[in-house]
Amino acid sequence: MLIAGNWKMNTDVPEGRALANDIATGLSERPDAFADIDVLVCPSFVHLPAVSDALADAPVAVGAQDMHAEDAGAHTGDVSAPMLTSIGCDAVILGHSERREYYNETDADVNRKVKQARTHDLVPIVCVGESLQQRQAGNAASVVTQQVEGALSGVSIADASELVVAYEPIWAIGTGESAAPEQAQEMHAVIRDNLAERYGADVAADIPLLYGGSMKPHNAHGLLSQPDIDGGLIGSASLAADSFLGIADEAVHVRQEEPA
Ligand code: 13P
């Protein structure tokens, strides 16, 4: 189970450092509970050194929210994979719907970034998800399948084994209206089946599929109990240690309830 926070463009650096410290403190108060749960935070680029530093002794990985597909060059304002690894980043969110919508990122862009992330040993967290209009037109499964196929075109089995996919229905992001657990499960099963066709059932079973979109402590249990939901990618509820770790606590409960 992976509980990941996407801080988006929130908090200044001292606030980010304080949030990271609060998360580290909260985890230190639950010493054994998190043996089976991976925790990741993805702050903005400028926070990464301070947040990595604050979490150096905590069981929390640090990731970025995007990166460029090339190593270096004339790309004003961009950040590269070698820059991220040089400050200890473990993962990078790619193809978030906000990047697709506001920066016109295409599946081909996401695909280049996925390959670049793997070249530099970063775990790509590939985001997919349909709009409300696409869902209402009955196209949710086909939209998401196309995004998965586009993002993973030419990605090897070895690299797929180091991949995370996040299903984030656009209509649930930042709206306070999460997908129902069964609705999310249905889409996760579509994604799992597609990954199984491409990489085989065993590899597909081990690729963590996260749900994102208004996940909160009160709805996390229902979502995380679904068979194909392996964690959460959390936006606004990741901006306070209490709610972020409240979701992580739910992940622990779900794990404890699973048959041995
Ligand atoms: P919210 O949890 O704020 O809906 O954001 C979800 C998201 O976009 C995570 O990447």
Coordinates of C-alpha atoms and ligand atoms in Angstrom, one line a residue:
M1 CA 0.0 0.0 0.0
L2 CA 1.3 3.4 -1.0
I3 CA 0.0 6.7 0.5
A4 CA 1.3 9.6 -1.5
G5 CA 0.8 13.3 -1.0
N6 CA 0.7 15.8 -3.9
W7 CA 1.1 19.2 -2.3
K8 CA 0.6 20.9 -5.7
M9 CA 1.5 24.7 -5.6
N10 CA 0.9 25.1 -1.8
T11 CA 2.9 26.2 1.2
D12 CA 6.0 28.3 1.2
V13 CA 9.3 26.7 2.1
P14 CA 9.2 27.2 5.9
E15 CA 5.6 25.9 5.9
G16 CA 6.6 22.9 3.8
R17 CA 9.5 22.1 6.1
A18 CA 7.1 22.4 9.1
L19 CA 4.6 20.1 7.4
A20 CA 7.4 17.5 6.7
N21 CA 8.5 17.7 10.3
D22 CA 4.9 17.2 11.5
I23 CA 4.6 14.1 9.2
A24 CA 7.9 12.8 10.6
T25 CA 6.8 13.3 14.1
G26 CA 3.4 11.7 13.5
L27 CA 5.1 8.6 12.0
S28 CA 7.6 8.4 14.9
E29 CA 4.5 8.2 17.2
R30 CA 3.3 5.1 15.3
P31 CA 6.6 3.1 15.2
D32 CA 5.4 -0.3 14.1
A33 CA 2.1 0.5 12.4
F34 CA 3.6 1.4 9.1
A35 CA 5.7 -1.7 8.3
D36 CA 3.5 -2.5 5.3
I37 CA 2.7 1.0 4.2
D38 CA 4.9 3.2 2.0
V39 CA 4.6 6.9 2.5
L40 CA 5.6 9.5 -0.1
V41 CA 5.3 13.3 -0.3
C42 CA 5.6 15.3 -3.5
P43 CA 6.1 19.0 -2.8
S44 CA 7.0 21.7 -5.3
F45 CA 10.5 21.8 -6.7
V46 CA 11.7 24.6 -4.5
H47 CA 10.7 22.6 -1.4
L48 CA 12.6 19.5 -2.3
P49 CA 15.9 20.1 -0.5
A50 CA 14.3 21.3 2.7
V51 CA 11.6 18.6 2.7
S52 CA 14.2 15.8 1.9
D53 CA 16.3 17.2 4.8
A54 CA 13.4 17.2 7.2
L55 CA 12.5 13.6 6.3
A56 CA 16.0 12.2 6.1
D57 CA 15.5 10.0 9.2
A58 CA 11.8 9.3 8.6
P59 CA 10.3 6.4 6.6
V60 CA 9.0 8.7 3.9
A61 CA 10.1 9.0 0.3
V62 CA 10.2 12.3 -1.6
G63 CA 9.0 12.9 -5.1
A64 CA 8.5 15.7 -7.6
Q65 CA 5.3 16.8 -9.4
D66 CA 6.7 16.8 -12.9
M67 CA 10.0 17.0 -14.8
H68 CA 11.3 17.6 -18.3
A69 CA 11.9 14.7 -20.7
E70 CA 15.6 15.7 -21.4
D71 CA 18.7 15.6 -19.3
A72 CA 19.7 19.3 -19.8
G73 CA 19.5 22.2 -22.2
A74 CA 17.8 25.4 -23.1
H75 CA 14.5 24.8 -21.4
T76 CA 13.8 27.9 -19.2
G77 CA 11.9 27.1 -16.1
D78 CA 12.1 23.3 -16.4
V79 CA 13.7 20.8 -14.1
S80 CA 15.4 17.6 -15.2
A81 CA 15.6 14.0 -13.9
P82 CA 19.3 14.3 -13.0
M83 CA 18.5 17.5 -10.9
L84 CA 15.8 15.5 -9.1
T85 CA 18.0 12.5 -8.4
S86 CA 20.9 14.8 -7.3
I87 CA 18.8 15.9 -4.3
G88 CA 17.6 12.5 -3.4
C89 CA 14.2 12.3 -5.1
D90 CA 12.8 8.8 -5.4
A91 CA 9.7 9.4 -7.6
V92 CA 8.0 11.8 -9.9
I93 CA 4.3 12.4 -10.7
L94 CA 3.8 12.5 -14.5
G95 CA 0.8 13.4 -16.6
H96 CA -1.3 14.9 -13.8
S97 CA -4.6 16.2 -15.3
E98 CA -3.6 19.7 -14.3
R99 CA -0.4 19.4 -16.4
R100 CA -2.5 17.9 -19.2
E101 CA -5.1 20.7 -19.0
Y102 CA -3.0 23.8 -18.3
Y103 CA 0.3 22.8 -20.2
N104 CA -1.2 20.8 -23.0
E105 CA 0.7 17.7 -22.0
T106 CA -0.1 14.8 -24.3
D107 CA 0.2 11.0 -23.9
A108 CA 3.3 11.2 -26.1
D109 CA 4.9 13.7 -23.7
V110 CA 4.0 11.6 -20.7
N111 CA 5.5 8.6 -22.5
R112 CA 8.8 10.4 -23.0
K113 CA 8.9 11.4 -19.4
V114 CA 8.1 7.9 -18.2
K115 CA 11.1 6.6 -20.1
Q116 CA 13.3 9.4 -18.9
A117 CA 12.3 8.8 -15.3
R118 CA 13.2 5.1 -15.6
T119 CA 16.5 5.9 -17.3
H120 CA 17.4 7.9 -14.1
D121 CA 15.9 5.3 -11.7
L122 CA 13.0 7.5 -10.6
V123 CA 9.6 5.8 -10.0
P124 CA 7.1 7.4 -12.4
I125 CA 3.6 7.9 -11.0
V126 CA 1.5 8.0 -14.1
C127 CA -1.8 9.8 -13.7
V128 CA -4.8 9.0 -15.8
G129 CA -8.5 9.9 -15.5
E130 CA -11.5 11.0 -17.4
S131 CA -13.5 14.2 -17.3
L132 CA -17.1 14.4 -16.2
Q133 CA -18.2 14.9 -19.8
Q134 CA -16.2 11.8 -20.9
R135 CA -17.8 9.8 -18.0
Q136 CA -21.3 11.0 -18.9
A137 CA -20.8 10.0 -22.5
G138 CA -19.9 6.5 -21.4
N139 CA -16.2 6.8 -22.4
A140 CA -14.4 6.6 -19.0
A141 CA -12.9 3.2 -19.6
S142 CA -11.8 3.9 -23.2
V143 CA -10.3 7.3 -22.3
V144 CA -8.3 5.8 -19.4
T145 CA -7.2 2.8 -21.4
Q146 CA -5.9 5.1 -24.2
Q147 CA -4.0 7.2 -21.6
V148 CA -2.4 4.1 -20.1
E149 CA -1.4 2.7 -23.5
G150 CA -0.1 6.1 -24.6
A151 CA 2.0 6.6 -21.5
L152 CA 3.4 3.1 -21.5
S153 CA 4.1 2.6 -25.2
G154 CA 7.5 0.9 -25.6
V155 CA 8.0 0.7 -21.8
S156 CA 9.7 -2.6 -21.0
I157 CA 8.5 -5.1 -18.4
A158 CA 11.6 -4.3 -16.2
D159 CA 10.6 -0.6 -16.2
A160 CA 6.9 -1.4 -15.7
S161 CA 7.9 -3.3 -12.5
E162 CA 9.0 0.1 -11.1
L163 CA 5.9 2.0 -12.1
V164 CA 2.9 3.4 -10.2
V165 CA -0.4 4.3 -12.0
A166 CA -2.8 6.8 -10.3
Y167 CA -6.4 6.8 -11.4
E168 CA -7.6 10.3 -10.8
P169 CA -11.1 11.1 -12.2
I170 CA -10.9 14.8 -13.1
W171 CA -14.4 15.4 -11.7
A172 CA -13.3 14.2 -8.2
I173 CA -10.1 16.3 -8.0
G174 CA -10.5 19.2 -5.6
T175 CA -14.2 18.9 -5.6
G176 CA -14.8 17.2 -2.3
E177 CA -16.7 14.6 -4.3
S178 CA -14.8 11.3 -4.4
A179 CA -15.6 8.5 -6.7
A180 CA -17.6 5.8 -5.0
P181 CA -15.4 2.8 -4.0
E182 CA -17.2 0.5 -6.5
Q183 CA -16.8 3.1 -9.3
A184 CA -13.1 3.5 -8.6
Q185 CA -12.6 -0.2 -8.3
E186 CA -14.3 -0.7 -11.7
M187 CA -11.8 1.7 -13.3
H188 CA -8.8 0.2 -11.5
A189 CA -9.8 -3.2 -12.8
V190 CA -9.9 -1.8 -16.3
I191 CA -6.3 -0.5 -15.8
R192 CA -5.1 -3.7 -14.2
D193 CA -6.5 -5.8 -17.1
N194 CA -4.8 -3.5 -19.6
L195 CA -1.5 -3.8 -17.7
A196 CA -1.9 -7.6 -17.6
E197 CA -2.5 -7.8 -21.3
R198 CA 0.7 -5.8 -21.9
Y199 CA 3.0 -7.2 -19.2
G200 CA 1.4 -10.4 -17.9
A201 CA -0.8 -10.9 -14.9
D202 CA 2.0 -11.3 -12.4
V203 CA 3.8 -8.0 -13.2
A204 CA 0.4 -6.2 -13.4
A205 CA -0.6 -7.5 -10.0
D206 CA 2.5 -5.9 -8.5
I207 CA 2.1 -2.5 -10.1
P208 CA 0.6 -0.2 -7.4
L209 CA -2.6 1.4 -8.6
L210 CA -3.5 4.6 -6.6
Y211 CA -6.8 6.3 -6.4
G212 CA -6.8 10.1 -6.3
G213 CA -9.6 12.6 -6.1
S214 CA -10.9 14.0 -2.8
M215 CA -9.6 11.1 -0.7
K216 CA -10.0 12.1 2.9
P217 CA -9.7 10.2 6.2
H218 CA -13.5 9.6 6.2
N219 CA -13.7 8.0 2.8
A220 CA -10.2 6.3 2.6
H221 CA -11.2 3.0 4.2
G222 CA -13.9 2.2 1.7
L223 CA -11.6 3.1 -1.2
L224 CA -8.5 1.4 0.1
S225 CA -10.5 -1.8 0.8
Q226 CA -11.1 -2.4 -2.9
P227 CA -9.1 -5.2 -4.4
D228 CA -7.5 -3.2 -7.1
I229 CA -6.9 0.0 -5.1
D230 CA -3.3 -0.2 -3.7
G231 CA -3.1 3.3 -2.2
G232 CA -4.0 6.9 -2.6
L233 CA -2.6 10.1 -4.3
I234 CA -3.9 12.8 -2.0
G235 CA -4.1 16.5 -2.8
S236 CA -5.7 18.8 -0.3
A237 CA -5.8 16.3 2.6
S238 CA -2.0 15.9 2.3
L239 CA -1.5 19.6 3.3
A240 CA -2.0 18.8 7.0
A241 CA -0.2 16.0 8.8
D242 CA -3.3 15.0 10.7
S243 CA -5.4 14.4 7.7
F244 CA -2.6 12.9 5.6
L245 CA -1.6 10.5 8.4
G246 CA -5.3 9.9 9.1
I247 CA -5.5 8.4 5.6
A248 CA -2.3 6.4 6.2
D249 CA -3.9 5.1 9.4
E250 CA -6.9 3.8 7.3
A251 CA -4.4 2.1 5.0
V252 CA -2.9 0.3 8.1
H253 CA -6.5 -0.7 9.2
V254 CA -7.3 -2.1 5.8
R255 CA -4.0 -4.1 5.8
Q256 CA -4.8 -5.5 9.2
E257 CA -8.2 -6.6 8.1
E258 CA -6.9 -8.5 5.2
P259 CA -6.8 -12.3 5.6
A260 CA -3.3 -13.5 6.4
Ligands
13P1 P1 -7.6 16.3 -4.1 O1 -7.2 15.2 -3.1 O2 -7.4 17.7 -3.6 O3 -8.9 16.1 -4.8 O4 -6.4 16.2 -5.3 C1 -6.2 14.9 -5.8 C2 -5.0 15.0 -6.8 O5 -5.1 15.7 -7.8 C3 -3.8 14.4 -6.4 O6 -2.8 14.4 -7.4

